[in-house]
């Protein structure tokens, strides 16, 4: 299996579609450049088959960068198992702290 990202900019929103298997062997394909005018990042998980801790780390890096730049981040298309994993490891709590903290 492989992993890729598809990105599209619409106005001030960067849409990022994650496709395939995001793990230690494929996470290097997650190179995300965020244009300066972007105010929001929407990450679509609807075509992602699997994510491991390395993939989660890569997502947290995007969230951290978004927090530094005062951008909003939204997840869509999460299946139940990925949502449960993110809740268990604290991805949503980290998002809340970084994105809704001191702005």
PDB file of N, CA and C in Angstrom, residues 2-3 28 31 35 40 44-45 88 99:
ATOM      1  N   UNK A   2       0.266   2.341  -0.405  1.00  0.00           N
ATOM      2  CA  UNK A   2       0.999   3.595  -0.464  1.00  0.00           C
ATOM      3  C   UNK A   2       0.178   4.691   0.203  1.00  0.00           C
ATOM      4  N   UNK A   3       0.785   5.847   0.243  1.00  0.00           N
ATOM      5  CA  UNK A   3       0.139   7.006   0.836  1.00  0.00           C
ATOM      6  C   UNK A   3       0.412   8.220  -0.038  1.00  0.00           C
ATOM      7  N   UNK A  28       6.778  10.183   4.879  1.00  0.00           N
ATOM      8  CA  UNK A  28       7.574  11.206   4.187  1.00  0.00           C
ATOM      9  C   UNK A  28       6.819  11.814   3.014  1.00  0.00           C
ATOM     10  N   UNK A  31       4.210  15.958   2.735  1.00  0.00           N
ATOM     11  CA  UNK A  31       4.875  17.252   2.661  1.00  0.00           C
ATOM     12  C   UNK A  31       3.800  18.291   2.355  1.00  0.00           C
ATOM     13  N   UNK A  35       0.318  27.961   2.008  1.00  0.00           N
ATOM     14  CA  UNK A  35       0.495  29.322   1.487  1.00  0.00           C
ATOM     15  C   UNK A  35       0.193  30.379   2.553  1.00  0.00           C
ATOM     16  N   UNK A  40      -7.446  28.615   7.033  1.00  0.00           N
ATOM     17  CA  UNK A  40      -8.039  27.380   7.549  1.00  0.00           C
ATOM     18  C   UNK A  40      -7.507  26.197   6.742  1.00  0.00           C
ATOM     19  N   UNK A  44      -9.128  15.865   5.107  1.00  0.00           N
ATOM     20  CA  UNK A  44     -10.131  14.857   4.770  1.00  0.00           C
ATOM     21  C   UNK A  44      -9.522  13.459   4.910  1.00  0.00           C
ATOM     22  N   UNK A  45     -10.081  12.676   5.815  1.00  0.00           N
ATOM     23  CA  UNK A  45      -9.601  11.325   6.090  1.00  0.00           C
ATOM     24  C   UNK A  45     -10.437  10.249   5.396  1.00  0.00           C
ATOM     25  N   UNK A  88      -8.226   8.505  22.006  1.00  0.00           N
ATOM     26  CA  UNK A  88      -7.404   7.762  22.961  1.00  0.00           C
ATOM     27  C   UNK A  88      -6.033   8.399  23.144  1.00  0.00           C
ATOM     28  N   UNK A  99      -4.937  25.258  19.131  1.00  0.00           N
ATOM     29  CA  UNK A  99      -5.695  26.121  18.212  1.00  0.00           C
ATOM     30  C   UNK A  99      -6.633  27.083  18.928  1.00  0.00           C
TER      31      UNK A  99
END
